Coordinates of N, CA and C in Angstrom, one line a residue:
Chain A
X1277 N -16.0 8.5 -12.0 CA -14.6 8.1 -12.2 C -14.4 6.7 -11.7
X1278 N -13.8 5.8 -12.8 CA -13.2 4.6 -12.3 C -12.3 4.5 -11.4
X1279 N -12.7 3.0 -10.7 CA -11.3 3.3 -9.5 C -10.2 2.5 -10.3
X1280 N -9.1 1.7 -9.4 CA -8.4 0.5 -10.0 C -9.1 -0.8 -9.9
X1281 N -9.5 -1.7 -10.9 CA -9.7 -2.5 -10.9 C -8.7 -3.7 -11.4
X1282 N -8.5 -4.7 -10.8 CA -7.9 -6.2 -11.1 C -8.6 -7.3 -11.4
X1283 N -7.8 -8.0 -11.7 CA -8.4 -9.6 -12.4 C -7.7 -10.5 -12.6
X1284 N -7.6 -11.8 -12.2 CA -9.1 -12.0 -11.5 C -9.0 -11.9 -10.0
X1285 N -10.0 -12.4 -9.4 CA -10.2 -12.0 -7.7 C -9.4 -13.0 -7.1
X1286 N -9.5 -14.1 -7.2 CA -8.7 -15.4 -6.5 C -8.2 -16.6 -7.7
X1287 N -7.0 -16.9 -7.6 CA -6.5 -17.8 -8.2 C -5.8 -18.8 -7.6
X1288 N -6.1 -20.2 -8.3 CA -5.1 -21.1 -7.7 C -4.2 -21.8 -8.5
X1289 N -3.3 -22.1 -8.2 CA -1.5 -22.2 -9.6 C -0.9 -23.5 -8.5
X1290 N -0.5 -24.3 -9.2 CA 0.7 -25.3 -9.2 C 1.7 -25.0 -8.7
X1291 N 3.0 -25.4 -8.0 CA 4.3 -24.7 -7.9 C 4.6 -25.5 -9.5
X1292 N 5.7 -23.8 -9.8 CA 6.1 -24.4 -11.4 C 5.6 -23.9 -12.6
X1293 N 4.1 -22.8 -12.0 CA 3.3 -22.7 -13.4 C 3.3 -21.3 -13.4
X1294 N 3.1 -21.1 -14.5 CA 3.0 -19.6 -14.3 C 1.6 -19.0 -14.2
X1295 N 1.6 -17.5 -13.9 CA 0.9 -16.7 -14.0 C 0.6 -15.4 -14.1
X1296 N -0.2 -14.9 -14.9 CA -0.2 -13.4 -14.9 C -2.1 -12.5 -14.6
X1297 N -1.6 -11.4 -13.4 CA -2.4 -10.8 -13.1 C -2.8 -9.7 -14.1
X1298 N -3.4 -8.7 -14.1 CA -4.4 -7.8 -14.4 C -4.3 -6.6 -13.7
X1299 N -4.2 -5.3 -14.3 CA -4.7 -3.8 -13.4 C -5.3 -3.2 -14.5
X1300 N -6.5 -2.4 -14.5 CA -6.6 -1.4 -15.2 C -6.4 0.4 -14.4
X1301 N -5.4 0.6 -14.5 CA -5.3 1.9 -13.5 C -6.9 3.1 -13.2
X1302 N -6.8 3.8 -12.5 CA -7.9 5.0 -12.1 C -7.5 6.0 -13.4
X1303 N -8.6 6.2 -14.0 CA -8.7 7.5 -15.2 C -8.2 8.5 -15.0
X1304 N -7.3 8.8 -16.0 CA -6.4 10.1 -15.9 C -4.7 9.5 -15.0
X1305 N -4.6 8.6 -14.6 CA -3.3 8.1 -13.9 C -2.5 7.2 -14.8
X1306 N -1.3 7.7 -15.0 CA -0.2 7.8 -16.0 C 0.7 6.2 -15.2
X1307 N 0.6 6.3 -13.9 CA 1.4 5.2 -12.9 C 1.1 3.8 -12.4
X1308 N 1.7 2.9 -12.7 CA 1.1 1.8 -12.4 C 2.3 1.2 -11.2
X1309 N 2.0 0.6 -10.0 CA 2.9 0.2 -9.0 C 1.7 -1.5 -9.0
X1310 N 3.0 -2.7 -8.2 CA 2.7 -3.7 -7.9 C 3.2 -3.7 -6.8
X1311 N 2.8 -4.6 -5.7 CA 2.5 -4.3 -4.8 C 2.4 -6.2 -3.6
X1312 N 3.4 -6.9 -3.5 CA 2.6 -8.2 -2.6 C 2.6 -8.2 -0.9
X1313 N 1.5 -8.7 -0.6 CA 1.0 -8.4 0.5 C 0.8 -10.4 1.2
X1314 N 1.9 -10.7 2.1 CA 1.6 -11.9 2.6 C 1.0 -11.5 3.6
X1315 N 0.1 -13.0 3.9 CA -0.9 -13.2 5.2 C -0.3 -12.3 6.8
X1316 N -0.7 -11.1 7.0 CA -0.3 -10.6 8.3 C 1.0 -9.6 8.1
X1317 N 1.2 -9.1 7.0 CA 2.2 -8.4 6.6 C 1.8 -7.8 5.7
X1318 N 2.8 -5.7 5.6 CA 2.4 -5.0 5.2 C 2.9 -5.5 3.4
X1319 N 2.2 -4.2 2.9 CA 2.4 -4.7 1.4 C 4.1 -4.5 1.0
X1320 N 4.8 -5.2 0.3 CA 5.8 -4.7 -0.5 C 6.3 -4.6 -2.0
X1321 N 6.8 -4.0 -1.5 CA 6.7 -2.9 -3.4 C 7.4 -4.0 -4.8
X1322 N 6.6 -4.4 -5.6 CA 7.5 -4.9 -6.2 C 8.0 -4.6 -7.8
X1323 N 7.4 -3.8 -8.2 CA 7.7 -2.9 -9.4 C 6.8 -1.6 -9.6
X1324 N 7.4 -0.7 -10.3 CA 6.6 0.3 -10.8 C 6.7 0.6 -12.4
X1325 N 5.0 0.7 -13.2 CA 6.0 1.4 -14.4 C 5.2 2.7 -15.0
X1326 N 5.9 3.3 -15.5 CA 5.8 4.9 -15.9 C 5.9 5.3 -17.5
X1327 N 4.9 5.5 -18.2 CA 4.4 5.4 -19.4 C 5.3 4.2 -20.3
X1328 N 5.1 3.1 -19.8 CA 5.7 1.8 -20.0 C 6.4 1.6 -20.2
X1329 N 7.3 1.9 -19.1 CA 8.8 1.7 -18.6 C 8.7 1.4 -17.6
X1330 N 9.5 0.3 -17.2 CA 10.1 0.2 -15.5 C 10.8 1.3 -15.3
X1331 N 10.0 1.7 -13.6 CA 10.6 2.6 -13.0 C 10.9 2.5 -11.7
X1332 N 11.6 1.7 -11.7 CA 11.7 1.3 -10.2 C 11.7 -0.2 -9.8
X1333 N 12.4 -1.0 -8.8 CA 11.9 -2.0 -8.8 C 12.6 -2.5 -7.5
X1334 N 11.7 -3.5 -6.4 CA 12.1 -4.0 -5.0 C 12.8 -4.8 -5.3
X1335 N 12.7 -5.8 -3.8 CA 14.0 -6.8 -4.2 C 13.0 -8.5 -4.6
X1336 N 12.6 -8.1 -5.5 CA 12.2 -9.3 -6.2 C 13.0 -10.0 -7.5
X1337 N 13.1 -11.1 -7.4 CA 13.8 -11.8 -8.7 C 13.1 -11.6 -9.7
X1338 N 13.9 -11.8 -11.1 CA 13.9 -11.9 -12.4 C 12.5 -12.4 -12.8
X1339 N 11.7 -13.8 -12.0 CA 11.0 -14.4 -12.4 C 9.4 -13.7 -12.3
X1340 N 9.6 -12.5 -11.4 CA 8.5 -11.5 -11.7 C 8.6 -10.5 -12.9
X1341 N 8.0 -10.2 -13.6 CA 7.9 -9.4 -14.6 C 6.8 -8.6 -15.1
X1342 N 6.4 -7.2 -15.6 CA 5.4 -6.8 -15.5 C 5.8 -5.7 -17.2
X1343 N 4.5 -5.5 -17.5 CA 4.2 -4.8 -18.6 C 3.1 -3.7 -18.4
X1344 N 3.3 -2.8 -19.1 CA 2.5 -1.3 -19.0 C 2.0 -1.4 -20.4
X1345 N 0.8 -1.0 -20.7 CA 0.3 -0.6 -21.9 C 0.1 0.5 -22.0
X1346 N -0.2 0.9 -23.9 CA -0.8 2.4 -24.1 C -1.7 3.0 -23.1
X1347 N -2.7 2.3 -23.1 CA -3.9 3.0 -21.6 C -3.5 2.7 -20.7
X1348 N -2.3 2.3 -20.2 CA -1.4 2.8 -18.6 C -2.2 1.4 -18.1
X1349 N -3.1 0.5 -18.1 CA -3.1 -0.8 -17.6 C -1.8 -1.6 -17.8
X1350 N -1.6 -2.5 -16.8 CA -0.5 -3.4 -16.1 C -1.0 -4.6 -16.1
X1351 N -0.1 -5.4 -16.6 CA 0.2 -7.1 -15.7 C 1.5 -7.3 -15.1
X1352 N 1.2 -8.1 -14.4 CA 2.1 -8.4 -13.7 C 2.4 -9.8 -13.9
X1353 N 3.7 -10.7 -14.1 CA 3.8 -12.1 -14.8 C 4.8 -13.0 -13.8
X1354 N 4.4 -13.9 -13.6 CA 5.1 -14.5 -12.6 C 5.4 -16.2 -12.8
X1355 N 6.8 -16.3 -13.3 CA 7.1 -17.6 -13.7 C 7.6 -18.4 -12.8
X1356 N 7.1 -19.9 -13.1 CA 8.2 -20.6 -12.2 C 7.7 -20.7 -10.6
X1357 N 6.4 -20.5 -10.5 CA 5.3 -20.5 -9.3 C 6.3 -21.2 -7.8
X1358 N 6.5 -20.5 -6.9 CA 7.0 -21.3 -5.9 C 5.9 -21.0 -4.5
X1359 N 5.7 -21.4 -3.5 CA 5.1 -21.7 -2.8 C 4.8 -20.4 -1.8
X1360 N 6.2 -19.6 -1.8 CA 5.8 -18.1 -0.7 C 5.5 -17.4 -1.7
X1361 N 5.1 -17.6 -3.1 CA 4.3 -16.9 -4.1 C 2.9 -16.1 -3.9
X1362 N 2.7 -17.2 -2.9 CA 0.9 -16.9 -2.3 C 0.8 -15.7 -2.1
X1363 N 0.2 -15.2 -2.2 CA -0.4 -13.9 -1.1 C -1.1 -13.0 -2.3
X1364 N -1.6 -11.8 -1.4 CA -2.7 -10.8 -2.6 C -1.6 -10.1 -3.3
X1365 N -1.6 -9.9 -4.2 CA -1.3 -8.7 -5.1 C -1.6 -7.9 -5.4
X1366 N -1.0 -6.6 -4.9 CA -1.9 -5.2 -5.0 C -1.4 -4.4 -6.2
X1367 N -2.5 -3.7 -7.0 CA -2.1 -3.0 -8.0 C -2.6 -1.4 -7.3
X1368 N -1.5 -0.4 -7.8 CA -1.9 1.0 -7.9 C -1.7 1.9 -8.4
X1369 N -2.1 2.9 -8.7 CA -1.8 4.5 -9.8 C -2.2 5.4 -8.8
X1370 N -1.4 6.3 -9.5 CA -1.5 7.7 -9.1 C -1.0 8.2 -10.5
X1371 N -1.3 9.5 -10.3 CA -1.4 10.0 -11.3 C -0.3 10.6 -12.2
X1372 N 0.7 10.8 -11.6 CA 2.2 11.0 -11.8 C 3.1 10.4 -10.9
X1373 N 4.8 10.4 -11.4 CA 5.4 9.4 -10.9 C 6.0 10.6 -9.6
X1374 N 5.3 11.2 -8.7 CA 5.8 12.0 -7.9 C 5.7 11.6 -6.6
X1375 N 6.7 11.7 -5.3 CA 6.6 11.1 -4.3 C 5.2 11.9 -3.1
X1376 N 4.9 13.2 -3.5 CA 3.8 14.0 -3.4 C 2.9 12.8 -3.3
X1377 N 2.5 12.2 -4.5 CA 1.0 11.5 -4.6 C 0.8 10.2 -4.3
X1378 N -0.3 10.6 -3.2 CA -0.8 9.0 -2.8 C -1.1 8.0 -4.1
X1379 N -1.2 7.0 -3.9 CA -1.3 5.6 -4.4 C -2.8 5.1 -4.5
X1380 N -3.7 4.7 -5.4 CA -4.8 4.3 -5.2 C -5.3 2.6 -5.3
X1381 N -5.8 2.2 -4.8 CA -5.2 0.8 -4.6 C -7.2 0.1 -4.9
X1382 N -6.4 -1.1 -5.8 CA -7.5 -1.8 -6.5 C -7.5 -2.8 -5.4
X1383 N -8.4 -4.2 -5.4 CA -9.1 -4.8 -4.4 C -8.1 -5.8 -4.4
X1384 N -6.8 -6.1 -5.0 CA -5.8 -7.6 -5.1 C -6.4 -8.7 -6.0
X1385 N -6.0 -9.3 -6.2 CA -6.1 -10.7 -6.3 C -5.0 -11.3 -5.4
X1386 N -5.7 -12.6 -4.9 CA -5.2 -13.8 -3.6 C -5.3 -14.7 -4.9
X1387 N -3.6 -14.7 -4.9 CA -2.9 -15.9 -5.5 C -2.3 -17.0 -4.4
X1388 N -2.6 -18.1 -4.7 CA -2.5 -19.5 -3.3 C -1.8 -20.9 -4.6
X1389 N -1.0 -20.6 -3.8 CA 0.3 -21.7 -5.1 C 0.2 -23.6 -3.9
X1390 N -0.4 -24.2 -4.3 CA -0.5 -25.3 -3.8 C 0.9 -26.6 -3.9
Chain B
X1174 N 18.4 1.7 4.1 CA 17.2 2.0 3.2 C 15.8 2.7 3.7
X1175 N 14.8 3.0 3.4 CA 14.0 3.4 3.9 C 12.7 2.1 4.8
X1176 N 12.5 2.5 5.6 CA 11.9 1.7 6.7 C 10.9 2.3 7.4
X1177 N 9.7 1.5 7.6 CA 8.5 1.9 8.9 C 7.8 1.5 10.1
X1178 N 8.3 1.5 11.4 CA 7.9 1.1 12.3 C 6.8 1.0 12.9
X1179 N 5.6 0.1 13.1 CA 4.2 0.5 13.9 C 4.4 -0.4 14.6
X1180 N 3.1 0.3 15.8 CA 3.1 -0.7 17.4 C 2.3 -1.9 17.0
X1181 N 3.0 -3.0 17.4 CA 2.2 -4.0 17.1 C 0.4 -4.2 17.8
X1182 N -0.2 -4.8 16.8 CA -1.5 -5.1 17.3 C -1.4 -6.9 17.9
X1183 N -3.1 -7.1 18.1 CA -4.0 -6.3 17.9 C -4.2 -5.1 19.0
X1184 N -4.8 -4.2 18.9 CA -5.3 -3.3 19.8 C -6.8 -2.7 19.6
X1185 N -7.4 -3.8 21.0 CA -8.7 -3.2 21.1 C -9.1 -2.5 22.0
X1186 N -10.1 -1.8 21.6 CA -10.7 -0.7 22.5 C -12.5 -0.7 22.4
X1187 N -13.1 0.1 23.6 CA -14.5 0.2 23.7 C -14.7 1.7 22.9
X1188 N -15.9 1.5 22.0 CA -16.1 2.3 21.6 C -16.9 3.2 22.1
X1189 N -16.4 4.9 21.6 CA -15.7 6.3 22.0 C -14.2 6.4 22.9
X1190 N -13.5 5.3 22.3 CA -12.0 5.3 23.5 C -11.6 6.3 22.3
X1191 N -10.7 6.8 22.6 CA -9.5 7.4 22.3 C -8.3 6.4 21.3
X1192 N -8.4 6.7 20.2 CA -6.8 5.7 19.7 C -5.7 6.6 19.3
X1193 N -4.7 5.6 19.7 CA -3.3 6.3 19.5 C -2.4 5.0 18.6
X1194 N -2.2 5.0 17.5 CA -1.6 3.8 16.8 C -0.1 4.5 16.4
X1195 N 1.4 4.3 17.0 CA 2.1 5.0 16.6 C 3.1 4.4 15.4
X1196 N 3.9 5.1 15.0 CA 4.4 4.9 13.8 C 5.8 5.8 13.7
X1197 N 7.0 5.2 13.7 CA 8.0 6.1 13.0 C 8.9 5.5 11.6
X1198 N 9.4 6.7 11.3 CA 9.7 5.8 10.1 C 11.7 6.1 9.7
X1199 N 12.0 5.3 9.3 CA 13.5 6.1 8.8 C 13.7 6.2 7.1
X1200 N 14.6 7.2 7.1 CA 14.3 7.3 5.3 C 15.4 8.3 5.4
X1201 N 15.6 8.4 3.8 CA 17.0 9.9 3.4 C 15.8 10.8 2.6
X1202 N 16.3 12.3 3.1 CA 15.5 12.9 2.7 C 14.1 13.5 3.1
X1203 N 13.3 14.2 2.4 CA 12.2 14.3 3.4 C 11.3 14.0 2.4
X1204 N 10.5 12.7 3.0 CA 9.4 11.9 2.6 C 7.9 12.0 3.0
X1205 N 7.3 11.9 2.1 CA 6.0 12.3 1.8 C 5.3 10.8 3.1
X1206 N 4.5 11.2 4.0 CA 4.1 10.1 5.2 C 2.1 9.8 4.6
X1207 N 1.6 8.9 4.8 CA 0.4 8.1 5.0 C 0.2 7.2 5.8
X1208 N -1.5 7.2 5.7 CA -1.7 5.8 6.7 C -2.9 5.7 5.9
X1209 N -2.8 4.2 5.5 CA -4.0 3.5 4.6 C -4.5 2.7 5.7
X1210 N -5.6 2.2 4.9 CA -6.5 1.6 6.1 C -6.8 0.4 5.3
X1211 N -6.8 -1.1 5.8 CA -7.7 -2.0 4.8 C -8.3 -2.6 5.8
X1212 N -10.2 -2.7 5.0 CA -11.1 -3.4 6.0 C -10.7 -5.0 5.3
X1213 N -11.7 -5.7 6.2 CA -11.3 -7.6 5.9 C -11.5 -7.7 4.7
X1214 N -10.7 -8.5 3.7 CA -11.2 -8.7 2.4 C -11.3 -8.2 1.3
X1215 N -10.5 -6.4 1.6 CA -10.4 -5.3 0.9 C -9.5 -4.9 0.3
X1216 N -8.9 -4.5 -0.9 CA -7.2 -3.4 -0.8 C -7.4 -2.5 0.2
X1217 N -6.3 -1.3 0.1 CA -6.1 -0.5 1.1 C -6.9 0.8 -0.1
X1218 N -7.5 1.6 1.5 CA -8.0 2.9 1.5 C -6.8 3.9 1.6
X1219 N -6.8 4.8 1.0 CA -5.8 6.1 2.0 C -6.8 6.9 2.5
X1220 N -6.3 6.8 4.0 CA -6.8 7.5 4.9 C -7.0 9.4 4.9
X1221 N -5.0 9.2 5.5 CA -4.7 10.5 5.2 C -3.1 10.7 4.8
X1222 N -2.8 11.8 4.6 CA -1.6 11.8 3.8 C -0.9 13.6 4.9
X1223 N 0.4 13.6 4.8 CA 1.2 14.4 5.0 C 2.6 14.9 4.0
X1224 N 2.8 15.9 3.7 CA 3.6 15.8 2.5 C 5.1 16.9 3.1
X1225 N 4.9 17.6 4.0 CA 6.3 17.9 5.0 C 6.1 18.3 6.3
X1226 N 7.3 18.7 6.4 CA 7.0 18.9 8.0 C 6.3 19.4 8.9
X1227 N 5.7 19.6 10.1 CA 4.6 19.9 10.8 C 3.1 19.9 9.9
X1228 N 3.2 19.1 8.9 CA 1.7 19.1 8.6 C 0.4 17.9 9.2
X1229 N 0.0 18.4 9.1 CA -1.3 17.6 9.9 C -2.3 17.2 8.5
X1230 N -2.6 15.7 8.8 CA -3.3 15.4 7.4 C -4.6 14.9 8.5
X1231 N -6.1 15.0 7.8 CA -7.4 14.9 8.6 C -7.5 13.9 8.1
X1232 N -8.8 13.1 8.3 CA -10.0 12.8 7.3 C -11.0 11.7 8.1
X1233 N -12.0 11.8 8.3 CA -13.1 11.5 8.7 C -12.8 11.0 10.4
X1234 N -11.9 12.4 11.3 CA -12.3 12.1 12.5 C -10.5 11.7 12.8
X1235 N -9.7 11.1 12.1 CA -8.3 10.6 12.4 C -7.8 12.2 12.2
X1236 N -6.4 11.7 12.8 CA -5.5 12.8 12.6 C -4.0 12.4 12.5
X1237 N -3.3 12.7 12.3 CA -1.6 11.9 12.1 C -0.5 13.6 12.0
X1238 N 0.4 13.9 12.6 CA 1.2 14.9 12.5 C 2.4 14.6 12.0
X1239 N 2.9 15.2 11.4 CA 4.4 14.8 10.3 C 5.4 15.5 11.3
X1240 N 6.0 14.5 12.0 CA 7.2 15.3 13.1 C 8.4 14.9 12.9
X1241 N 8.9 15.8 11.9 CA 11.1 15.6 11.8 C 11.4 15.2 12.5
X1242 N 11.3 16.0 13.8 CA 12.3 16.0 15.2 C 12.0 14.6 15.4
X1243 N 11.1 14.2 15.8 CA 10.9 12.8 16.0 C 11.0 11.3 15.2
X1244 N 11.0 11.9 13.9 CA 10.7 10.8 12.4 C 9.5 10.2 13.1
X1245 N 8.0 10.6 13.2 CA 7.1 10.3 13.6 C 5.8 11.0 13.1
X1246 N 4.6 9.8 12.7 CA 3.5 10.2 12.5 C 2.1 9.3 12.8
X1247 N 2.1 9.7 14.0 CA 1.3 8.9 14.8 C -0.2 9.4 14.3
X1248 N -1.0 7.9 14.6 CA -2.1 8.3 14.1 C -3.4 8.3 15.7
X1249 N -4.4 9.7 15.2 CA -4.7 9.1 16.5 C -6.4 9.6 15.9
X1250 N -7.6 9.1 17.2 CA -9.0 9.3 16.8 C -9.5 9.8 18.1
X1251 N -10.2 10.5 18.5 CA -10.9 11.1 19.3 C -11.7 10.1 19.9
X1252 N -12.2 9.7 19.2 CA -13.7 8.9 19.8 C -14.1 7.6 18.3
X1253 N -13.4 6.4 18.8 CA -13.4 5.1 17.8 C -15.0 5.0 17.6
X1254 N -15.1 3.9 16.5 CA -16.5 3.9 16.2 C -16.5 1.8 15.7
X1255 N -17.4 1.0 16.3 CA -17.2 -0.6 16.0 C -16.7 -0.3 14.3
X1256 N -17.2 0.7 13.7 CA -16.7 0.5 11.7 C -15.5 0.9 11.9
X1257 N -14.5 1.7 12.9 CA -13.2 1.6 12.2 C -12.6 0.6 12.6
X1258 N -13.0 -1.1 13.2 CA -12.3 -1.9 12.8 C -11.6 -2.3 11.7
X1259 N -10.3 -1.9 12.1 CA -9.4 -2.3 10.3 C -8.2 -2.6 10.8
X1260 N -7.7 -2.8 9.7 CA -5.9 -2.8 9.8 C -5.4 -1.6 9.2
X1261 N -4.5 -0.9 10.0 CA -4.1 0.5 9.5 C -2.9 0.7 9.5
X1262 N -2.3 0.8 8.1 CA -0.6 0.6 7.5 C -0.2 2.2 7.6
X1263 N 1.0 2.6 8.4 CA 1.5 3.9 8.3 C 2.5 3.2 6.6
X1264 N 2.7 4.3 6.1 CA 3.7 4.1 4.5 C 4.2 5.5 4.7
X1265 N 5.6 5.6 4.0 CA 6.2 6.6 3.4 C 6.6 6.6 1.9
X1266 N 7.1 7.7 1.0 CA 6.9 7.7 -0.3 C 8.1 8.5 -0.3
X1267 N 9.4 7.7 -0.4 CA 10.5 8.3 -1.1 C 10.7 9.4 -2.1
X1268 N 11.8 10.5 -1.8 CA 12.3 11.0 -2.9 C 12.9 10.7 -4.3
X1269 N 13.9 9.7 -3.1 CA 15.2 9.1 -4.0 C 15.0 8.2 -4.9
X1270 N 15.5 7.7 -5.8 CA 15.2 6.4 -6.9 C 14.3 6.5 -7.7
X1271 N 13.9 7.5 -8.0 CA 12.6 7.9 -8.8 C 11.5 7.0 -8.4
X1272 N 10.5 7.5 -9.1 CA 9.2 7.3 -9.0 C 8.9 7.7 -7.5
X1273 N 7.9 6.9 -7.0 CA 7.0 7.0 -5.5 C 6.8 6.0 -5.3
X1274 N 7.5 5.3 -4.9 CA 7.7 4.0 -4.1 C 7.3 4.1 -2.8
X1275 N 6.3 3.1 -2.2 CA 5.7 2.7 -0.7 C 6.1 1.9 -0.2
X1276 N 6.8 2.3 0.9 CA 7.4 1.5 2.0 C 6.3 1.7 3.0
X1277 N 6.0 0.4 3.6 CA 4.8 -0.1 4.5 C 5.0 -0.3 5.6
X1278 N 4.9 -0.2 7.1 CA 4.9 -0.9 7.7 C 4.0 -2.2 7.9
X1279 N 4.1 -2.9 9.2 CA 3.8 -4.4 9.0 C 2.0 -4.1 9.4
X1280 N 1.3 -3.5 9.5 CA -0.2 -3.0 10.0 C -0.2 -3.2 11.7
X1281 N -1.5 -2.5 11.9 CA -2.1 -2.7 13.0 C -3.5 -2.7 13.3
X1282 N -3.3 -4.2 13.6 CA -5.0 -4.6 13.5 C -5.9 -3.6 14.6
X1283 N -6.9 -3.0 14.3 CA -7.5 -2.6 15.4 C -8.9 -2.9 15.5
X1284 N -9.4 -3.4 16.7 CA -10.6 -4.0 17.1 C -11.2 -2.7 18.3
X1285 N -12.6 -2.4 17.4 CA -13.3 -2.1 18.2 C -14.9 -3.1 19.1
X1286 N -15.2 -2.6 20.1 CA -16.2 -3.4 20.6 C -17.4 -2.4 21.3
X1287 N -18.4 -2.7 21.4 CA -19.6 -1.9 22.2 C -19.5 -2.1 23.4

């Protein structure tokens, strides 16, 4: 069984520029959640989507945006790069959108906006 | 809104000490409780999970108890080992607003030593 994988592993971006991450969710899992994690702080939530729909979403601005595909893989798109942009991005699935089911969590990508 | 408290780190200990990392959380409703674990350089693992009240979630030696009375699920280990140095996030998983949204607390680094 695959786990979650992302892509790429480390990126570096301009303030200003955009970019978009990568998830392929765990086989068999319908849920895709995003997820940013600054240096020394816990992760927070920043969208979820559910057979590609937003389902849910933190308190992040407009300039984050994300997409679900037919095979339940995600990106995550982020315009307009500003500087507390930095940090890892966690991607996760579970298998239904139920508060029952833990989250399985891919390895991030460490985005560093210079 | 929903919210998670943990004792701040770091907290180290000699290993076979005893750990106690506590955690409460506030929320509406009754929420599904975890504690992930991320080693250096990693996403997060899920440890173990609790899904209502008085349950007790295991897994490799940890233990955590889901306590209403208290809004509390402390995590605790019998006897530490230098490999569970990690950072260990208590999270809760909402009812409300659909989906299964993870609210995190801020982690707690834990250092073990010989």
């Amino acid at each position: 069984e695959t786990g979650v994988t992302q892509s790429p592993t480390h990126l570096i971006k301009t303030r200003g520029q955009q970019v978009t991450l990568r998830c392929s969710s765990q086989s068999g899992h319908n849920t895709v959640s995003w997820y940013q994690q600054a240096l020394g702080q816990g992760p927070q939530f920043i969208f979820q989507y559910y057979r590609e729909e937003e389902n849910g979403r933190g308190n992040f601005p407009p300039r984050f945006s994300g997409l679900q595909f037919p095979n339940y893989s995600s990106e995550l798109n982020v315009n307009a790069l500003e500087l507390d942009d930095s940090a890892l991005y966690l991607c996760a699935s579970s298998p239904r959108t139920s508060s029952y089911n833990e989250q399985f969590f891919g390895p991030g990508t460490r985005l560093t906006v210079l | 809104g929903d919210s998670v408290t943990q004792m701040e780190g770091p907290v180290t200990l000699s290993e076979e000490a005893f750990l106690t990392i506590n955690c409460t959380y506030t929320a509406t409703g009754y929420p599904s409780l975890f504690w992930y674990v991320q080693y250096p350089g990693e996403g997060l693992q899920l440890l173990l999970k609790a899904t209502k009240a008085d349950d007790k979630g295991s897994n490799k030696g940890f233990e955590a108890t889901y306590r209403k009375e208290t809004t509390s699920f402390h995590l605790e280990k019998g006897s530490v080992q230098v490999s569970d140095s990690a950072v260990y996030f208590c999270a809760l998983s909402g009812v409300t607003g659909g989906g299964n949204k993870l609210t995190f607390g801020t982690g707690t680094q834990l250092k073990v030593e010989l």
